[in-house]
Coordinates of C-alpha atoms (C1' of nucleotides) in Angstrom, one line a residue:
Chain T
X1 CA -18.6 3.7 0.5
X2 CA -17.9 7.3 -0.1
X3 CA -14.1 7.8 -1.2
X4 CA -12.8 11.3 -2.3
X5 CA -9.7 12.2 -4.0
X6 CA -7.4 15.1 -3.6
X7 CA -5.5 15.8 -6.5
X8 CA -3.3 19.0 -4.9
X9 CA -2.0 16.8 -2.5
X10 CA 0.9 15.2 -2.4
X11 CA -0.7 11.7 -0.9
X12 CA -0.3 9.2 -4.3
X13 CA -3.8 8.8 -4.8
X14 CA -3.6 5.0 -4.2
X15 CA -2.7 5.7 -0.7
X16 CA -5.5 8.1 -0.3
X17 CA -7.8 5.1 -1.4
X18 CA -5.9 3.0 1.1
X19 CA -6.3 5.2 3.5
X20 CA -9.7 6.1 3.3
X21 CA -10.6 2.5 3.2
X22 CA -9.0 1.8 6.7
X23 CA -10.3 4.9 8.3
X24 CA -13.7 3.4 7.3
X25 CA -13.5 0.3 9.0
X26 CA -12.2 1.8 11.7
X27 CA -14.6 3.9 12.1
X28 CA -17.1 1.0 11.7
X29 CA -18.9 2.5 8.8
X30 CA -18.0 -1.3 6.9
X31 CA -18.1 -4.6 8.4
X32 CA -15.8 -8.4 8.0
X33 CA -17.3 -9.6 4.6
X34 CA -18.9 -6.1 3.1
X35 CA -18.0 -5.9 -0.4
X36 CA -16.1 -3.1 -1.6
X37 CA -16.7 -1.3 -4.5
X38 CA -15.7 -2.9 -8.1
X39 CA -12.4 -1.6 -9.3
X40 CA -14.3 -0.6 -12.6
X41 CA -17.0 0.9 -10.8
X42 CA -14.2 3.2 -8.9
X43 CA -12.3 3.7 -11.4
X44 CA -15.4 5.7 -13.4
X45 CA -16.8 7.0 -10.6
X46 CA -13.6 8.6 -9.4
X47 CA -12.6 8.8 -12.9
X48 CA -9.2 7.5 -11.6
X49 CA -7.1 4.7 -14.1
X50 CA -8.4 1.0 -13.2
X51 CA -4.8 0.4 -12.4
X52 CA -4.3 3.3 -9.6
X53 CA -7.6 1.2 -7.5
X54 CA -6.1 -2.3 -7.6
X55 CA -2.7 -0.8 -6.6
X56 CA -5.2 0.5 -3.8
X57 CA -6.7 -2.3 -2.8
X58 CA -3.1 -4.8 -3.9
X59 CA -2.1 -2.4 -0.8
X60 CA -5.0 -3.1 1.4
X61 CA -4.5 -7.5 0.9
X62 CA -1.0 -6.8 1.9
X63 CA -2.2 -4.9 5.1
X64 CA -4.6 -7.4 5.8
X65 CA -7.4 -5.4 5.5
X66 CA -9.3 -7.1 2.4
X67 CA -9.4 -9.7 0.7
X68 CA -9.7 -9.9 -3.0
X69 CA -11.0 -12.6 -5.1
X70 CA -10.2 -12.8 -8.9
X71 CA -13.7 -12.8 -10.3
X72 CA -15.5 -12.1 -7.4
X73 CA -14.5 -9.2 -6.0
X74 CA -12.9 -7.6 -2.8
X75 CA -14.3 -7.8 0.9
X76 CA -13.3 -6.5 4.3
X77 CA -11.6 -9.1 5.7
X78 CA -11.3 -9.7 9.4
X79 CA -9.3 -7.0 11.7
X80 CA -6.1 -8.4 12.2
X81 CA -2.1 -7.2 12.7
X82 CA 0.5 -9.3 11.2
X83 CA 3.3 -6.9 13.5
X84 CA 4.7 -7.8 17.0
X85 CA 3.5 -6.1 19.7
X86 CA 7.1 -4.4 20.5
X87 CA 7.2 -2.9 16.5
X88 CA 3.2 -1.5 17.1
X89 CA 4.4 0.5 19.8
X90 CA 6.8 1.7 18.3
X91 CA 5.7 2.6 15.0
X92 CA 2.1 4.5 16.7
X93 CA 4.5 6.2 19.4
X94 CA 6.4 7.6 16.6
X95 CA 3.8 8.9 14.8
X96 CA 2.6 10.6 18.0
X97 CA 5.7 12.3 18.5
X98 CA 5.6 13.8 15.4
X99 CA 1.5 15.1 15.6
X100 CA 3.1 16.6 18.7
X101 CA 6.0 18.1 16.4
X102 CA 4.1 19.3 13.7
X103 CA 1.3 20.8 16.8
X104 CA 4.1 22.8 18.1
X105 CA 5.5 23.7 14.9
X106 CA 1.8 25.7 13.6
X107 CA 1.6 27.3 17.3
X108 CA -1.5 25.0 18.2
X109 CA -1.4 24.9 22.1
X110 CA -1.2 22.2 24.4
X111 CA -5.0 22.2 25.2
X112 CA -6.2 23.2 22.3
X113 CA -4.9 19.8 20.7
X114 CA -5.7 17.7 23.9
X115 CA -9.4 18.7 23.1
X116 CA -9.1 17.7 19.6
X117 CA -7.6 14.6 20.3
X118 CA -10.4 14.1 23.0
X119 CA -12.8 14.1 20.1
X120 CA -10.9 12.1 17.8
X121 CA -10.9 9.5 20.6
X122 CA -14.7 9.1 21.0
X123 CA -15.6 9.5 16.9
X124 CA -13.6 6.3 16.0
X125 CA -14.7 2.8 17.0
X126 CA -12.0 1.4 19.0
X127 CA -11.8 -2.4 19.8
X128 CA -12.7 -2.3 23.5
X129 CA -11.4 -5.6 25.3
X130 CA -13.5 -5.4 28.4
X131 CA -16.8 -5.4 28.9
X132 CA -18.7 -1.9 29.5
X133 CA -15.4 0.3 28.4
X134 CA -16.4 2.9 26.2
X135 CA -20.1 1.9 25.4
X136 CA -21.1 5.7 26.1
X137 CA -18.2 7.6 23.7
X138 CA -19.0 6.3 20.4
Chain R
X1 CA 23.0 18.8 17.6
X2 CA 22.4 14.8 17.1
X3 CA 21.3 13.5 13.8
X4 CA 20.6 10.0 13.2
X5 CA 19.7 8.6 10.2
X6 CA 17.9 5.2 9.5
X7 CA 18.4 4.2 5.8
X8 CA 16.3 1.3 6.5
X9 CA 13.1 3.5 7.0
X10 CA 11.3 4.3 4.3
X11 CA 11.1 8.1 4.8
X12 CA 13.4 9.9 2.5
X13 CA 16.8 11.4 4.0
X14 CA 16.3 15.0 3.4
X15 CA 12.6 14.6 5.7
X16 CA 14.3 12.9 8.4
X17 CA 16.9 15.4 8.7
X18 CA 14.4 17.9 9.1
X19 CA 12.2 16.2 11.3
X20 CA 14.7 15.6 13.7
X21 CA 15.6 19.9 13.6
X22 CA 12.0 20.4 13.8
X23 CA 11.7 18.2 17.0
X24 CA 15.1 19.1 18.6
X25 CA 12.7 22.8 18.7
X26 CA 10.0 21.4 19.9
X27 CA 11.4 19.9 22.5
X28 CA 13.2 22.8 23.6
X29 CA 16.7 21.4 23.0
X30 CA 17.6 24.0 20.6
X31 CA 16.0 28.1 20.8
X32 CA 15.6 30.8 17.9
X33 CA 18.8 32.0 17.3
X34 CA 20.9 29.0 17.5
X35 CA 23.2 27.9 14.6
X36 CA 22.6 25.1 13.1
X37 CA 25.7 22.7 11.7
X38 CA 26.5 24.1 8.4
X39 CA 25.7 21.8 4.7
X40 CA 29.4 20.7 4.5
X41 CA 29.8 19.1 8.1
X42 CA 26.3 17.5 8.3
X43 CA 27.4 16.3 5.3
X44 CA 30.7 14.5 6.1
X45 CA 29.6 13.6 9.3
X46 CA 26.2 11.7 8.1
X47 CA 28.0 10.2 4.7
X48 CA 25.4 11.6 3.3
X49 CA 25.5 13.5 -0.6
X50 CA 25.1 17.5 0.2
X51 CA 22.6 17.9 -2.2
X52 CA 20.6 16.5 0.6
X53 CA 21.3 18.1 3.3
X54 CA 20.7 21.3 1.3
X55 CA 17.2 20.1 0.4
X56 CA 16.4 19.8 4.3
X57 CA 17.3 23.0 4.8
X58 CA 15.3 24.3 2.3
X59 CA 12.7 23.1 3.2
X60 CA 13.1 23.7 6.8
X61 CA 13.5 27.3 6.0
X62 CA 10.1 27.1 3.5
X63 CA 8.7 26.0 6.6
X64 CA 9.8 28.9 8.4
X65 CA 11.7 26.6 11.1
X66 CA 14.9 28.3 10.1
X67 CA 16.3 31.2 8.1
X68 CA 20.0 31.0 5.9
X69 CA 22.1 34.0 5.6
X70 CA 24.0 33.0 2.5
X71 CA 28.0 33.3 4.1
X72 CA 26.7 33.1 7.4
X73 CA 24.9 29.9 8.2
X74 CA 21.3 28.8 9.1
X75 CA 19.7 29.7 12.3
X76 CA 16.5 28.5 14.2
X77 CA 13.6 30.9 13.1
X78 CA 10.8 32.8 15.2
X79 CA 8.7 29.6 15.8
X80 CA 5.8 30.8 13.6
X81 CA 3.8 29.1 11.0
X82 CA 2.8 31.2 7.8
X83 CA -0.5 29.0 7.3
X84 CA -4.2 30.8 8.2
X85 CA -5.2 29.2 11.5
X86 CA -8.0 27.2 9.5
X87 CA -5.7 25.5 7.8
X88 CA -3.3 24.6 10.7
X89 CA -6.8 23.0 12.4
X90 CA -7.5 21.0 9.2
X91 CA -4.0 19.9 9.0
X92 CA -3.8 18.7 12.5
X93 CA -7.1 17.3 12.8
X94 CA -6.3 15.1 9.6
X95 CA -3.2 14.0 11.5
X96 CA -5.0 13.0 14.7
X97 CA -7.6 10.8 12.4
X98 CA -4.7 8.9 10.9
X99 CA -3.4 8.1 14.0
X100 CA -6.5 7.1 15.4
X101 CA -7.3 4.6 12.4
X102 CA -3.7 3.0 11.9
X103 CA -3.9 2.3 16.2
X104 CA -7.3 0.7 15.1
X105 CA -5.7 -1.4 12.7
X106 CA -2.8 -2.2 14.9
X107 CA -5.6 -3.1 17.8
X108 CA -4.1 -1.1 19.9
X109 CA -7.0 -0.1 22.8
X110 CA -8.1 3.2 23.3
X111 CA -6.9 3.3 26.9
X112 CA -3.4 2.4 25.8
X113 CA -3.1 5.1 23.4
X114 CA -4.6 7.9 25.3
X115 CA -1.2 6.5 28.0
X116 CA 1.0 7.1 25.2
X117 CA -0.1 10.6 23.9
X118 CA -0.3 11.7 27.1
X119 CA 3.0 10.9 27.8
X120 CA 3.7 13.2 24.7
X121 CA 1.7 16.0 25.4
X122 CA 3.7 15.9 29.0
X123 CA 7.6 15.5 27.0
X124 CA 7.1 18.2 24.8
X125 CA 7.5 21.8 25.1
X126 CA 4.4 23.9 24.3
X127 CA 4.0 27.5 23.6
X128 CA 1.0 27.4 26.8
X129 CA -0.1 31.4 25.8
X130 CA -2.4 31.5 29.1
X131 CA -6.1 30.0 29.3
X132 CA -8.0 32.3 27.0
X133 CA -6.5 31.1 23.2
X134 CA -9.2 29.3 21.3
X135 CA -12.1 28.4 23.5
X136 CA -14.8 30.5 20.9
X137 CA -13.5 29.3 17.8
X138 CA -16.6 26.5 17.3
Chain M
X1 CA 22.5 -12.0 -10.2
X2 CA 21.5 -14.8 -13.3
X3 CA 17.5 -14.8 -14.0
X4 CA 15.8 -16.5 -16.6
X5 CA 12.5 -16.0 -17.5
X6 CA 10.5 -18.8 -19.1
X7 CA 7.7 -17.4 -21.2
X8 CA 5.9 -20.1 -21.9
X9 CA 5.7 -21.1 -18.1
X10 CA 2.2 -19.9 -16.9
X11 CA 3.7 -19.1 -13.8
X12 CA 3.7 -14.8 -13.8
X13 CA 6.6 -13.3 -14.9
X14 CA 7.3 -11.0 -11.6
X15 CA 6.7 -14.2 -9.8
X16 CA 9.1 -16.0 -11.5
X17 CA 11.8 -13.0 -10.8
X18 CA 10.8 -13.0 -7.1
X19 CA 11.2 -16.9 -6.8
X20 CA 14.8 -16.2 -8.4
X21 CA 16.0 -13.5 -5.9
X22 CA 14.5 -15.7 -2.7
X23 CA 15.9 -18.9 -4.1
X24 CA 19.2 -17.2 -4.6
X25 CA 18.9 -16.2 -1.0
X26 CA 18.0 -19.3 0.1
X27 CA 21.0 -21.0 -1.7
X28 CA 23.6 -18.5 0.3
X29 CA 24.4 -16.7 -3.2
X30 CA 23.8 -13.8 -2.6
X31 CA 24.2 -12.2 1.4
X32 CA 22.2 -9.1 3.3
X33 CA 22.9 -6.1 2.0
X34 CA 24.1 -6.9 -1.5
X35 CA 22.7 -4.8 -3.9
X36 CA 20.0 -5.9 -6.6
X37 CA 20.2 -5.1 -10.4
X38 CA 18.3 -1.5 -10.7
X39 CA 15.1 -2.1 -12.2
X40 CA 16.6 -0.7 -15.6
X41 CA 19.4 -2.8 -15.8
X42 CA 17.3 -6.3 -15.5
X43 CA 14.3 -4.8 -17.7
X44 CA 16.7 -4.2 -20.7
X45 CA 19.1 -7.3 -19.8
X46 CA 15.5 -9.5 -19.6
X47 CA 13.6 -7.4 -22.5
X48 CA 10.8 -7.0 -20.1
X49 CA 8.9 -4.0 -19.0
X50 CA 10.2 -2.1 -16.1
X51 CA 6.9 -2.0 -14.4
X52 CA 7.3 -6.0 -14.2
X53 CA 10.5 -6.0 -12.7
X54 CA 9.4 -2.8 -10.1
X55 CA 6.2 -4.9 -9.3
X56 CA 8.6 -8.2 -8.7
X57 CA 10.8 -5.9 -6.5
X58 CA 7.9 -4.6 -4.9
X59 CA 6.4 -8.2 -4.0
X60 CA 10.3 -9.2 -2.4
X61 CA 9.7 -6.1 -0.4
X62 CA 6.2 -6.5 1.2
X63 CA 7.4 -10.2 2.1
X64 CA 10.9 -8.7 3.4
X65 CA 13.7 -10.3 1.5
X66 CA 14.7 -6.8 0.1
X67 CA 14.3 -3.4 0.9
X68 CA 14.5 -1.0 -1.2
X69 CA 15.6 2.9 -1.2
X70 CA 14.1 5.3 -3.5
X71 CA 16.8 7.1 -5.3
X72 CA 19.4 4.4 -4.6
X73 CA 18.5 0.6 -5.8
X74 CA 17.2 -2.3 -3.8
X75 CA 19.1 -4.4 -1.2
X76 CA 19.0 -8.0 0.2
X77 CA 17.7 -7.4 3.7
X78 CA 17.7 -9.6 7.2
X79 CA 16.3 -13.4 7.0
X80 CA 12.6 -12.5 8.6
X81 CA 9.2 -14.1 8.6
X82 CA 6.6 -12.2 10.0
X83 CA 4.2 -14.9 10.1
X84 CA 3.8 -17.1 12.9
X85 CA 4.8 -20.4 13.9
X86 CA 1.9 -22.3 13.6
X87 CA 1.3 -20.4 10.1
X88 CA 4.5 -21.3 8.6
X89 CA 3.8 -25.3 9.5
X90 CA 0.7 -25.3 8.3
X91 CA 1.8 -23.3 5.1
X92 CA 4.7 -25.8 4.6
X93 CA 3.4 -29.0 5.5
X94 CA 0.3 -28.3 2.9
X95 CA 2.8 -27.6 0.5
X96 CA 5.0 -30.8 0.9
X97 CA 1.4 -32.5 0.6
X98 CA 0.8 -31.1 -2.5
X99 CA 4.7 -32.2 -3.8
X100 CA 3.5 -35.5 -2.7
X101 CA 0.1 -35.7 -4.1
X102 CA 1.8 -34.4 -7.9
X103 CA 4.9 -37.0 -7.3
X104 CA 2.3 -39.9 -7.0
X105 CA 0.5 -39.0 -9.9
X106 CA 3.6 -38.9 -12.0
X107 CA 4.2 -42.5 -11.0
X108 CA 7.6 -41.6 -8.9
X109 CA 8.0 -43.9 -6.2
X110 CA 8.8 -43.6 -3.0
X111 CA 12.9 -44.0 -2.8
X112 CA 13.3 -42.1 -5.6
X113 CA 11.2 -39.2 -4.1
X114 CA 12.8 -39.4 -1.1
X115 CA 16.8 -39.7 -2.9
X116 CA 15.5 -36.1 -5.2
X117 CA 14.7 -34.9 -1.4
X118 CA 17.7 -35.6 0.5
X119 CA 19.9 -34.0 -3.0
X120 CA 17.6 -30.6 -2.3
X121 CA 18.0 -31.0 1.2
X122 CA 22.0 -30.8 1.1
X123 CA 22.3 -28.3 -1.9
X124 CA 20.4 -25.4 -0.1
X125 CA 21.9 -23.6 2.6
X126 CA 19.8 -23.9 5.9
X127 CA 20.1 -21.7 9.0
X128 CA 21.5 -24.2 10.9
X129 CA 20.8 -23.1 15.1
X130 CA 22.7 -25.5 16.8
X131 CA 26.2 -25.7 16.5
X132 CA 27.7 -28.7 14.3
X133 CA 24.5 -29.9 12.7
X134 CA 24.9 -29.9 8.9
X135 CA 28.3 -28.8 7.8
X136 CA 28.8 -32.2 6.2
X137 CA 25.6 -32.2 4.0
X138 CA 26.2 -28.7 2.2
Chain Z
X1 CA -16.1 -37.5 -1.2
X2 CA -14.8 -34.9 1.2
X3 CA -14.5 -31.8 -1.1
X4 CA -14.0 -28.2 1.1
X5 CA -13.9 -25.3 -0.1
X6 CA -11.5 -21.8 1.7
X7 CA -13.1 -19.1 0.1
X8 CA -10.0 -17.1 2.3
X9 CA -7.4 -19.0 0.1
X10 CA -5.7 -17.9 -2.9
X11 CA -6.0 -20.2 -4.7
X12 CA -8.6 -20.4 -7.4
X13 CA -11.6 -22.5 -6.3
X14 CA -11.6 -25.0 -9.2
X15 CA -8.2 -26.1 -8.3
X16 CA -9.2 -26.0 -4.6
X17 CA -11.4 -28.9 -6.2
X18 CA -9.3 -31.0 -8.5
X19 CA -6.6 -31.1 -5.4
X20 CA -8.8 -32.5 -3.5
X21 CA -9.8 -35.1 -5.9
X22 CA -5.9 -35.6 -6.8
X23 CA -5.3 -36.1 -2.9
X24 CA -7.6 -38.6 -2.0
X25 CA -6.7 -40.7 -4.8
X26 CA -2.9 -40.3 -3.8
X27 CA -3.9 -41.3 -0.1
X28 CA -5.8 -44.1 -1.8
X29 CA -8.9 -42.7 -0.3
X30 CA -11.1 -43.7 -3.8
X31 CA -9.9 -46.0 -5.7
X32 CA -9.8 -47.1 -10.2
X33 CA -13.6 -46.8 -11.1
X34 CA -15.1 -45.0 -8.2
X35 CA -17.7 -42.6 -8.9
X36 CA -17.7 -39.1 -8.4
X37 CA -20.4 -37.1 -7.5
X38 CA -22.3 -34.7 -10.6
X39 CA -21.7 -31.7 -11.1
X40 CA -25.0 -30.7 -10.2
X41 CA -24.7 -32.1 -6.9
X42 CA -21.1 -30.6 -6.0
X43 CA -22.1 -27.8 -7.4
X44 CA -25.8 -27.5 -4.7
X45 CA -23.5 -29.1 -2.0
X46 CA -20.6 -26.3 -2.2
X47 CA -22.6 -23.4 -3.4
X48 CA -20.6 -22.8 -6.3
X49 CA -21.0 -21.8 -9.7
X50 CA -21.8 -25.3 -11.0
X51 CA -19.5 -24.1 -14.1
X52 CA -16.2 -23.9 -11.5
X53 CA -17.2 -27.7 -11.0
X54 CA -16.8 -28.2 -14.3
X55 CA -14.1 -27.2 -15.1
X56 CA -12.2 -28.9 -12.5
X57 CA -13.4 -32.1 -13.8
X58 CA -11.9 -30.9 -17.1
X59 CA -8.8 -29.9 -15.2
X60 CA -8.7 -33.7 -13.8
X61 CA -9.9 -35.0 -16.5
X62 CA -7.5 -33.2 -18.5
X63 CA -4.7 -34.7 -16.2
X64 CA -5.6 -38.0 -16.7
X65 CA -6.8 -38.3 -13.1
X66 CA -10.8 -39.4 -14.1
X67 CA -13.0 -40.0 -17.3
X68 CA -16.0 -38.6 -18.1
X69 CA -18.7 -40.3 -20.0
X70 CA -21.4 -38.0 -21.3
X71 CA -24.5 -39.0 -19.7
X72 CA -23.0 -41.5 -17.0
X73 CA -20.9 -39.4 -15.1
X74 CA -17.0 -39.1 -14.0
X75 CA -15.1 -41.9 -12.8
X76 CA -11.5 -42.5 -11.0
X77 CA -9.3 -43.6 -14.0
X78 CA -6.0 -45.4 -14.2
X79 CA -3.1 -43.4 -12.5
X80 CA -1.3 -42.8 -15.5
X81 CA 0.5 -40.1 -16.1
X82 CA 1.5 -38.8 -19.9
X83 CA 4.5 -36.7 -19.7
X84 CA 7.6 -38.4 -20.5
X85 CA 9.8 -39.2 -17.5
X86 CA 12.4 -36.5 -17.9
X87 CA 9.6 -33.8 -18.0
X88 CA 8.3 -35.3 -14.9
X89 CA 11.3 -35.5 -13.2
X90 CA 11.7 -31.5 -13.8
X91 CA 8.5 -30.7 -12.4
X92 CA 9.3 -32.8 -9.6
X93 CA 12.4 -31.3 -8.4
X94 CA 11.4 -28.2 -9.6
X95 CA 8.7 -28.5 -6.9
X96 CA 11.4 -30.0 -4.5
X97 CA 13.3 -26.7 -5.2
X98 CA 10.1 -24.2 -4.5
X99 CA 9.8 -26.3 -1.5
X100 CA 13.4 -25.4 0.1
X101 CA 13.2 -22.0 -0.4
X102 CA 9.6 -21.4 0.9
X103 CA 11.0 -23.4 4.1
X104 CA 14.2 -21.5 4.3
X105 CA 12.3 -18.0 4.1
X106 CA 10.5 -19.2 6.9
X107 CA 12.9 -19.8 9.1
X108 CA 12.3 -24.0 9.3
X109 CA 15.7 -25.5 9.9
X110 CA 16.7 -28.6 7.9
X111 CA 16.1 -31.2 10.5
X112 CA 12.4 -30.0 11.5
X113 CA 11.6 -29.9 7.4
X114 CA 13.3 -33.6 6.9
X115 CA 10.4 -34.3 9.6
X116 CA 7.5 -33.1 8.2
X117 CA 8.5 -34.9 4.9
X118 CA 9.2 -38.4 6.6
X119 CA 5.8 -38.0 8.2
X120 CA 4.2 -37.0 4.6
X121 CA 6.0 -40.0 2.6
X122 CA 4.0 -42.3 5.0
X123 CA 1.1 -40.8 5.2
X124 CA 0.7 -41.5 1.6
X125 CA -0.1 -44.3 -0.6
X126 CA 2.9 -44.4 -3.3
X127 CA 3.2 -47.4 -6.0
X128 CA 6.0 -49.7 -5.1
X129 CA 6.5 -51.1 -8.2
X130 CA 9.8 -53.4 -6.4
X131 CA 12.9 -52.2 -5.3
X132 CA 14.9 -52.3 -9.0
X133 CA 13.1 -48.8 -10.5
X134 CA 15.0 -45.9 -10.6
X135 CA 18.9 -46.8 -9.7
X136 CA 20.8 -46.3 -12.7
X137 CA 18.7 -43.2 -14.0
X138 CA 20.8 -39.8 -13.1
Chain V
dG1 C1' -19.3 -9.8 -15.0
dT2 C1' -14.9 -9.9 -11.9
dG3 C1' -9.7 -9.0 -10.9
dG4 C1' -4.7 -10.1 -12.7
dT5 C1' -0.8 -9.5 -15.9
dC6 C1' 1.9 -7.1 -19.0
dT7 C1' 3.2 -3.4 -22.0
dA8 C1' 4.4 1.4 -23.3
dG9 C1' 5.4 5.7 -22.0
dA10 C1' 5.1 10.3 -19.3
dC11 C1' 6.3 12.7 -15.3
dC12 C1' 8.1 13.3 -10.6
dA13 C1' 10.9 12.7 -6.2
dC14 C1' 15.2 11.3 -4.4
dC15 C1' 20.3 10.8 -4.1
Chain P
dG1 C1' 21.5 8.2 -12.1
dT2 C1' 17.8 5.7 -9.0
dG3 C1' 12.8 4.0 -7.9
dG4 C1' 7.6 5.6 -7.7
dT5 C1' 3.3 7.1 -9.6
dC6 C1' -0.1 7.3 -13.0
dT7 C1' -2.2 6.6 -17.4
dA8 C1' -3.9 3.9 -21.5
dG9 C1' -5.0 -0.1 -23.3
dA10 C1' -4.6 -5.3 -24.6
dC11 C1' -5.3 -9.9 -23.1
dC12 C1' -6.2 -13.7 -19.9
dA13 C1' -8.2 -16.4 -15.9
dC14 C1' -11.9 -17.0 -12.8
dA15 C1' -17.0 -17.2 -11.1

DNA sequence: GTGGTCTAGACCACC
DNA sequence: GTGGTCTAGACCACA
């Protein structure tokens, strides 16, 4: 698992972890049950503190996302959301609106971002619910 | 122009103040030129410490949404953005992954979302230049 | 807000704070909205580091007893359990197994068990849905 | 002996163990002198670190719960327990306590709780030691 | 070997 | 003033 570290940015870097993480399994490049990396093993190879990775991955077993157990390790755990349907909605609909904001805002137009978008749509594994969906975009 | 804050959120006052600026121009509610309400009635009217409202602003105008004439006021800017048009792409395109990975996580379906952004892309006002704007930039 | 700490418990100290604040919650002594000691105040009044108290405040958060706002303190929030129904039984009932399991072991038998119970049972303060259902007991 | 093992669970593996042990003699599954199985064989059976077995039986044996004899194997001792009884009655309300507020958190009323209970003090096996125990203790 | 807890202290962002 | 982040390092529990 291949996780880089901006240190200009503003993102603490144990949401950057976090986040890179997520975007993994949702892009399908980890499975339920793969092993993550050691927080030691991180920790040198990012040479981050061993402290900033668990507060990564603490993050991640609150989001569901992992599961971590004391001597043994930390694995993807299965893809599940603890939020309402109602408070989803909301929350992704937000952040939408401000994409579209901050689009706007650096002058990008309106088909310019629908054909990134389109791409960002078929590079990331989505959960398709019926059969024979999006087989051919991914 | 409306204001809300939600001090349950976890986004800092001073952003959400000037998120809600930089959407009320995106959505064409407010054009350059237009005053904006000065620090001292925001202020009273949000219960909200000054020193915040004069932060938004300051950042607002770093961001070049709005310019201050000191004993004048603030005032919606030229909607231009000072970054280098490789930049803007990076910064959006980082944007549209997030959102793609935190619908992933919320198991939200790829149908559904495109529903939602489209309704986006339809409620906000974009600067449409004419067809030819960035079809040979790779 | 009274919290003792018990050092030679083996249960972790952050723990220990975060059972405090939720059983003081539970009991009706303290209401939404109240403010919490700031992190400072409880390290010095406690002797304990201010990282243990943050990570304490930080565990009442992520299950939503508190919230907290950067910049201002932290604040008893709304009575809300994300988990589900059939979580919450199953949660529960394991842990009055486990109360029963370590009460049997200790030799307690059953009536006196069950008088300990009934004395908890009136002392805390339930959310009572009917109307008329418990005044008398608390 | 039953003995399974939720790898998902937080709780630490060799206490997943001794519970289980500590249960079944509550529910007077195994009784005073019963057998349990090796080490070794727990240890093939479960696929765990045959040193997690152990120390569970030193956890339970520690308790008071079985005895060991060195080249025999463990067996179901006396229930016998050595605190004294105001240290017991501590934990236990302690427990009792933990209990409540867990419930309350979650949003159980009183009267679905005082349910679960009544159905837990039968399902067990206590020691009625008479009727004239405990009356004139607290 | 693994992760978890706690301490001590620096620096930053927010109000 | 408030909490948040990150570092450095000691010690413990678990497999």
């Amino acid at each position: 698992m291949l996780i880089q570290i901006d240190h200009g940015c503003d993102r603490p870097v144990y949401l950057q972890i976090a986040d890179q993480v997520k975007r993994d399994v949702a892009l399908g490049r980890v499975a339920e049950g793969d092993r993550l990396p050691t927080v030691r093993e991180l920790s040198s190879r990012l040479v981050i503190n061993p402290n900033t990775i668990a507060k990564a991955y603490r993050e991640l077993e609150h989001q569901g996302i992992i599961i971590t157990r004391p001597g043994s390790g930390s694995y993807i755990a299965q893809g599940s959301s603890r939020l309402s349907e109602a408070v989803r909605e909301k929350l992704i609909r937000e952040q939408i609106d401000r994409l579209m904001v901050e689009a706007i805002h650096m002058q990008i137009d309106r088909r310019q971002l629908f054909g990134w978008i389109e791409e960002a749509l078929a590079k990331f594994k989505f959960p398709e619910k019926g059969a024979g969906d999006g087989e051919d975009r991914g």
